[in-house]
Amino acid sequence: EDKLSESGGGSVQNGGSLRLSCKASGYLYNSYCWSWQRQVGQQAREAVATLRSDGMTTYADAVRGRFIISEDTSENTLYLEMNNLSPEDSAIYNCAAAFLTAGGKCVYNYWGQGTQVTVSS
């Protein structure tokens, strides 16, 4: 079965750190783009970090300098290192994979089930 499986979420204090993992099975690891995205309640999903197959990374302004996206090709796993967390980072975090682009942007159509991150003040 081709799927993405996240892990590593949890509860931390303000200023703490977490590392999220996303294990890709099947052909999904050969995607063109990887992304970590987060959503709070019914608010719009926000892309916080993206990794392209050419190695290019991009970050949302809110997390740049605090979050690092990386991969371990031997484990078919994507990571998100999150440092200096604040309550505003609390959300459900999903990893996503894209094989296509439109207008220069990755079109994500594969999603993991999500992992909850809660940061208390």
C-alpha atoms as an extended CHARMM CRD file, in Angstrom:
* protein
*
       121  EXT
         1         1  GLU       CA              0.0000000000        0.0000000000        0.0000000000  PROA      1               0.0000000000
         2         2  ASP       CA              1.2910000000        3.4440000000       -0.9210000000  PROA      2               0.0000000000
         3         3  LYS       CA              0.9360000000        5.7840000000        2.0070000000  PROA      3               0.0000000000
         4         4  LEU       CA              2.5190000000        8.4670000000        4.1550000000  PROA      4               0.0000000000
         5         5  SER       CA              2.7140000000        7.9380000000        7.9110000000  PROA      5               0.0000000000
         6         6  GLU       CA              3.5860000000       10.7510000000       10.2850000000  PROA      6               0.0000000000
         7         7  SER       CA              4.8620000000       10.4320000000       13.8230000000  PROA      7               0.0000000000
         8         8  GLY       CA              6.6280000000       12.5070000000       16.4430000000  PROA      8               0.0000000000
         9         9  GLY       CA              3.9160000000       14.8960000000       17.4870000000  PROA      9               0.0000000000
        10        10  GLY       CA              3.1350000000       15.5900000000       21.1130000000  PROA      10              0.0000000000
        11        11  SER       CA              2.9550000000       18.2300000000       23.8020000000  PROA      11              0.0000000000
        12        12  VAL       CA              5.8400000000       20.5210000000       24.7030000000  PROA      12              0.0000000000
        13        13  GLN       CA              6.4140000000       23.6950000000       26.6600000000  PROA      13              0.0000000000
        14        14  ASN       CA              6.9400000000       27.0630000000       25.0650000000  PROA      14              0.0000000000
        15        15  GLY       CA             10.4860000000       27.1680000000       23.6780000000  PROA      15              0.0000000000
        16        16  GLY       CA             10.7350000000       23.4030000000       23.3420000000  PROA      16              0.0000000000
        17        17  SER       CA             11.5710000000       21.2350000000       20.3360000000  PROA      17              0.0000000000
        18        18  LEU       CA             10.0490000000       18.3260000000       18.4610000000  PROA      18              0.0000000000
        19        19  ARG       CA             11.0050000000       16.3200000000       15.4210000000  PROA      19              0.0000000000
        20        20  LEU       CA              8.3070000000       15.0190000000       13.1430000000  PROA      20              0.0000000000
        21        21  SER       CA              8.8320000000       12.0520000000       10.8460000000  PROA      21              0.0000000000
        22        22  CYS       CA              6.9770000000       11.0140000000        7.7110000000  PROA      22              0.0000000000
        23        23  LYS       CA              7.6020000000        7.5260000000        6.4040000000  PROA      23              0.0000000000
        24        24  ALA       CA              6.7630000000        7.0000000000        2.7400000000  PROA      24              0.0000000000
        25        25  SER       CA              5.8710000000        3.5940000000        1.4080000000  PROA      25              0.0000000000
        26        26  GLY       CA              5.6030000000        2.4060000000       -2.1390000000  PROA      26              0.0000000000
        27        27  TYR       CA              6.4060000000        4.8090000000       -4.9250000000  PROA      27              0.0000000000
        28        28  LEU       CA              5.4860000000        7.9000000000       -2.8960000000  PROA      28              0.0000000000
        29        29  TYR       CA              9.0440000000        8.5830000000       -1.9050000000  PROA      29              0.0000000000
        30        30  ASN       CA              9.8430000000        9.3680000000       -5.5230000000  PROA      30              0.0000000000
        31        31  SER       CA              7.6340000000       12.4350000000       -5.4810000000  PROA      31              0.0000000000
        32        32  TYR       CA              8.8420000000       15.7140000000       -6.9610000000  PROA      32              0.0000000000
        33        33  CYS       CA              7.9100000000       17.7650000000       -3.9080000000  PROA      33              0.0000000000
        34        34  TRP       CA              7.5840000000       17.0560000000       -0.2170000000  PROA      34              0.0000000000
        35        35  SER       CA              5.8480000000       19.3640000000        2.1620000000  PROA      35              0.0000000000
        36        36  TRP       CA              4.9790000000       19.7210000000        5.8100000000  PROA      36              0.0000000000
        37        37  GLN       CA              1.6930000000       21.5130000000        6.2540000000  PROA      37              0.0000000000
        38        38  ARG       CA             -0.3170000000       22.4190000000        9.3260000000  PROA      38              0.0000000000
        39        39  GLN       CA             -3.9200000000       23.2060000000       10.1040000000  PROA      39              0.0000000000
        40        40  VAL       CA             -5.6630000000       24.6450000000       13.1430000000  PROA      40              0.0000000000
        41        41  GLY       CA             -9.3160000000       23.7090000000       13.4260000000  PROA      41              0.0000000000
        42        42  GLN       CA            -11.1970000000       24.7990000000       10.3280000000  PROA      42              0.0000000000
        43        43  GLN       CA             -8.6210000000       27.3720000000        9.3210000000  PROA      43              0.0000000000
        44        44  ALA       CA             -6.8880000000       27.0850000000        5.9670000000  PROA      44              0.0000000000
        45        45  ARG       CA             -4.0130000000       24.6460000000        5.7960000000  PROA      45              0.0000000000
        46        46  GLU       CA             -0.6170000000       26.3460000000        5.8330000000  PROA      46              0.0000000000
        47        47  ALA       CA              2.4970000000       25.0120000000        4.1370000000  PROA      47              0.0000000000
        48        48  VAL       CA              5.3630000000       25.4850000000        6.5860000000  PROA      48              0.0000000000
        49        49  ALA       CA              8.2220000000       23.7630000000        4.7570000000  PROA      49              0.0000000000
        50        50  THR       CA              8.8200000000       22.2660000000        1.3300000000  PROA      50              0.0000000000
        51        51  LEU       CA             11.5870000000       20.1230000000       -0.0940000000  PROA      51              0.0000000000
        52        52  ARG       CA             11.9190000000       19.5550000000       -3.8160000000  PROA      52              0.0000000000
        53        53  SER       CA             13.6950000000       16.6730000000       -5.4780000000  PROA      53              0.0000000000
        54        54  ASP       CA             16.4410000000       19.0900000000       -6.6220000000  PROA      54              0.0000000000
        55        55  GLY       CA             17.1860000000       19.8580000000       -2.9770000000  PROA      55              0.0000000000
        56        56  MET       CA             15.5730000000       23.2810000000       -2.8660000000  PROA      56              0.0000000000
        57        57  THR       CA             13.8260000000       24.0880000000        0.4120000000  PROA      57              0.0000000000
        58        58  THR       CA             11.3320000000       26.8110000000        1.2260000000  PROA      58              0.0000000000
        59        59  TYR       CA              9.8480000000       27.8910000000        4.5370000000  PROA      59              0.0000000000
        60        60  ALA       CA              6.9100000000       29.9490000000        5.6650000000  PROA      60              0.0000000000
        61        61  ASP       CA              7.9430000000       33.2490000000        7.2070000000  PROA      61              0.0000000000
        62        62  ALA       CA              6.4750000000       32.1790000000       10.5500000000  PROA      62              0.0000000000
        63        63  VAL       CA              8.8660000000       29.2470000000       10.8930000000  PROA      63              0.0000000000
        64        64  ARG       CA             11.9710000000       30.2830000000        8.9810000000  PROA      64              0.0000000000
        65        65  GLY       CA             15.0200000000       29.9930000000       11.1810000000  PROA      65              0.0000000000
        66        66  ARG       CA             13.2450000000       27.6800000000       13.6290000000  PROA      66              0.0000000000
        67        67  PHE       CA             12.1260000000       24.7170000000       11.4980000000  PROA      67              0.0000000000
        68        68  ILE       CA             14.2940000000       22.5210000000        9.2900000000  PROA      68              0.0000000000
        69        69  ILE       CA             12.9930000000       20.0980000000        6.6660000000  PROA      69              0.0000000000
        70        70  SER       CA             15.2210000000       17.1890000000        5.7120000000  PROA      70              0.0000000000
        71        71  GLU       CA             15.1100000000       13.6510000000        4.4210000000  PROA      71              0.0000000000
        72        72  ASP       CA             16.8060000000       10.3290000000        4.9150000000  PROA      72              0.0000000000
        73        73  THR       CA             16.7670000000        8.5820000000        1.5680000000  PROA      73              0.0000000000
        74        74  SER       CA             17.9250000000        5.2950000000        3.0600000000  PROA      74              0.0000000000
        75        75  GLU       CA             14.8230000000        5.2630000000        5.2710000000  PROA      75              0.0000000000
        76        76  ASN       CA             12.3760000000        6.8410000000        2.7750000000  PROA      76              0.0000000000
        77        77  THR       CA             11.5920000000        9.3190000000        5.5250000000  PROA      77              0.0000000000
        78        78  LEU       CA             10.9870000000       13.0580000000        5.6160000000  PROA      78              0.0000000000
        79        79  TYR       CA             11.6580000000       15.0220000000        8.8040000000  PROA      79              0.0000000000
        80        80  LEU       CA             10.6800000000       18.3460000000       10.2790000000  PROA      80              0.0000000000
        81        81  GLU       CA             12.8980000000       19.5900000000       13.0750000000  PROA      81              0.0000000000
        82        82  MET       CA             10.9680000000       22.2150000000       15.0460000000  PROA      82              0.0000000000
        83        83  ASN       CA             12.8070000000       24.4220000000       17.5140000000  PROA      83              0.0000000000
        84        84  ASN       CA             11.8490000000       27.2910000000       19.7800000000  PROA      84              0.0000000000
        85        85  LEU       CA              8.2090000000       26.2980000000       19.5640000000  PROA      85              0.0000000000
        86        86  SER       CA              5.4790000000       28.6700000000       20.6410000000  PROA      86              0.0000000000
        87        87  PRO       CA              1.7470000000       28.1570000000       21.2810000000  PROA      87              0.0000000000
        88        88  GLU       CA              1.1020000000       29.6160000000       17.8130000000  PROA      88              0.0000000000
        89        89  ASP       CA              2.7410000000       26.5110000000       16.3480000000  PROA      89              0.0000000000
        90        90  SER       CA              0.0700000000       24.2470000000       17.8350000000  PROA      90              0.0000000000
        91        91  ALA       CA             -1.7050000000       22.4560000000       14.9890000000  PROA      91              0.0000000000
        92        92  ILE       CA             -2.1690000000       19.1770000000       13.2140000000  PROA      92              0.0000000000
        93        93  TYR       CA              0.8580000000       18.6330000000       11.0010000000  PROA      93              0.0000000000
        94        94  ASN       CA              0.6040000000       16.6080000000        7.8020000000  PROA      94              0.0000000000
        95        95  CYS       CA              3.1950000000       15.6020000000        5.3150000000  PROA      95              0.0000000000
        96        96  ALA       CA              2.2440000000       15.7130000000        1.6630000000  PROA      96              0.0000000000
        97        97  ALA       CA              3.7170000000       14.5050000000       -1.6170000000  PROA      97              0.0000000000
        98        98  ALA       CA              3.3600000000       15.9040000000       -5.0990000000  PROA      98              0.0000000000
        99        99  PHE       CA              4.2720000000       14.4770000000       -8.4780000000  PROA      99              0.0000000000
       100       100  LEU       CA              2.9780000000       17.3750000000      -10.5400000000  PROA      100             0.0000000000
       101       101  THR       CA              3.3700000000       21.1150000000      -10.6550000000  PROA      101             0.0000000000
       102       102  ALA       CA              1.0960000000       23.8230000000      -12.0120000000  PROA      102             0.0000000000
       103       103  GLY       CA              2.3090000000       27.3300000000      -12.5960000000  PROA      103             0.0000000000
       104       104  GLY       CA              5.5540000000       26.4530000000      -10.8710000000  PROA      104             0.0000000000
       105       105  LYS       CA              3.8110000000       25.2790000000       -7.7110000000  PROA      105             0.0000000000
       106       106  CYS       CA              3.6540000000       21.7220000000       -6.4580000000  PROA      106             0.0000000000
       107       107  VAL       CA              0.2290000000       20.0960000000       -6.6090000000  PROA      107             0.0000000000
       108       108  TYR       CA             -0.1480000000       17.8830000000       -3.5510000000  PROA      108             0.0000000000
       109       109  ASN       CA             -2.4920000000       14.9360000000       -3.7950000000  PROA      109             0.0000000000
       110       110  TYR       CA             -1.0510000000       12.4850000000       -1.2880000000  PROA      110             0.0000000000
       111       111  TRP       CA             -1.4250000000       13.1320000000        2.4380000000  PROA      111             0.0000000000
       112       112  GLY       CA             -0.5830000000       11.4500000000        5.6740000000  PROA      112             0.0000000000
       113       113  GLN       CA             -3.0670000000       11.1080000000        8.5070000000  PROA      113             0.0000000000
       114       114  GLY       CA             -1.5360000000       13.9390000000       10.5140000000  PROA      114             0.0000000000
       115       115  THR       CA              0.0910000000       14.2830000000       13.9080000000  PROA      115             0.0000000000
       116       116  GLN       CA             -0.9220000000       16.7180000000       16.6320000000  PROA      116             0.0000000000
       117       117  VAL       CA              1.5370000000       19.2530000000       18.0130000000  PROA      117             0.0000000000
       118       118  THR       CA              0.5390000000       21.1670000000       21.1310000000  PROA      118             0.0000000000
       119       119  VAL       CA              2.7140000000       23.8710000000       22.6510000000  PROA      119             0.0000000000
       120       120  SER       CA              1.7470000000       25.1980000000       26.0470000000  PROA      120             0.0000000000
       121       121  SER       CA              2.7310000000       28.5870000000       27.4110000000  PROA      121             0.0000000000
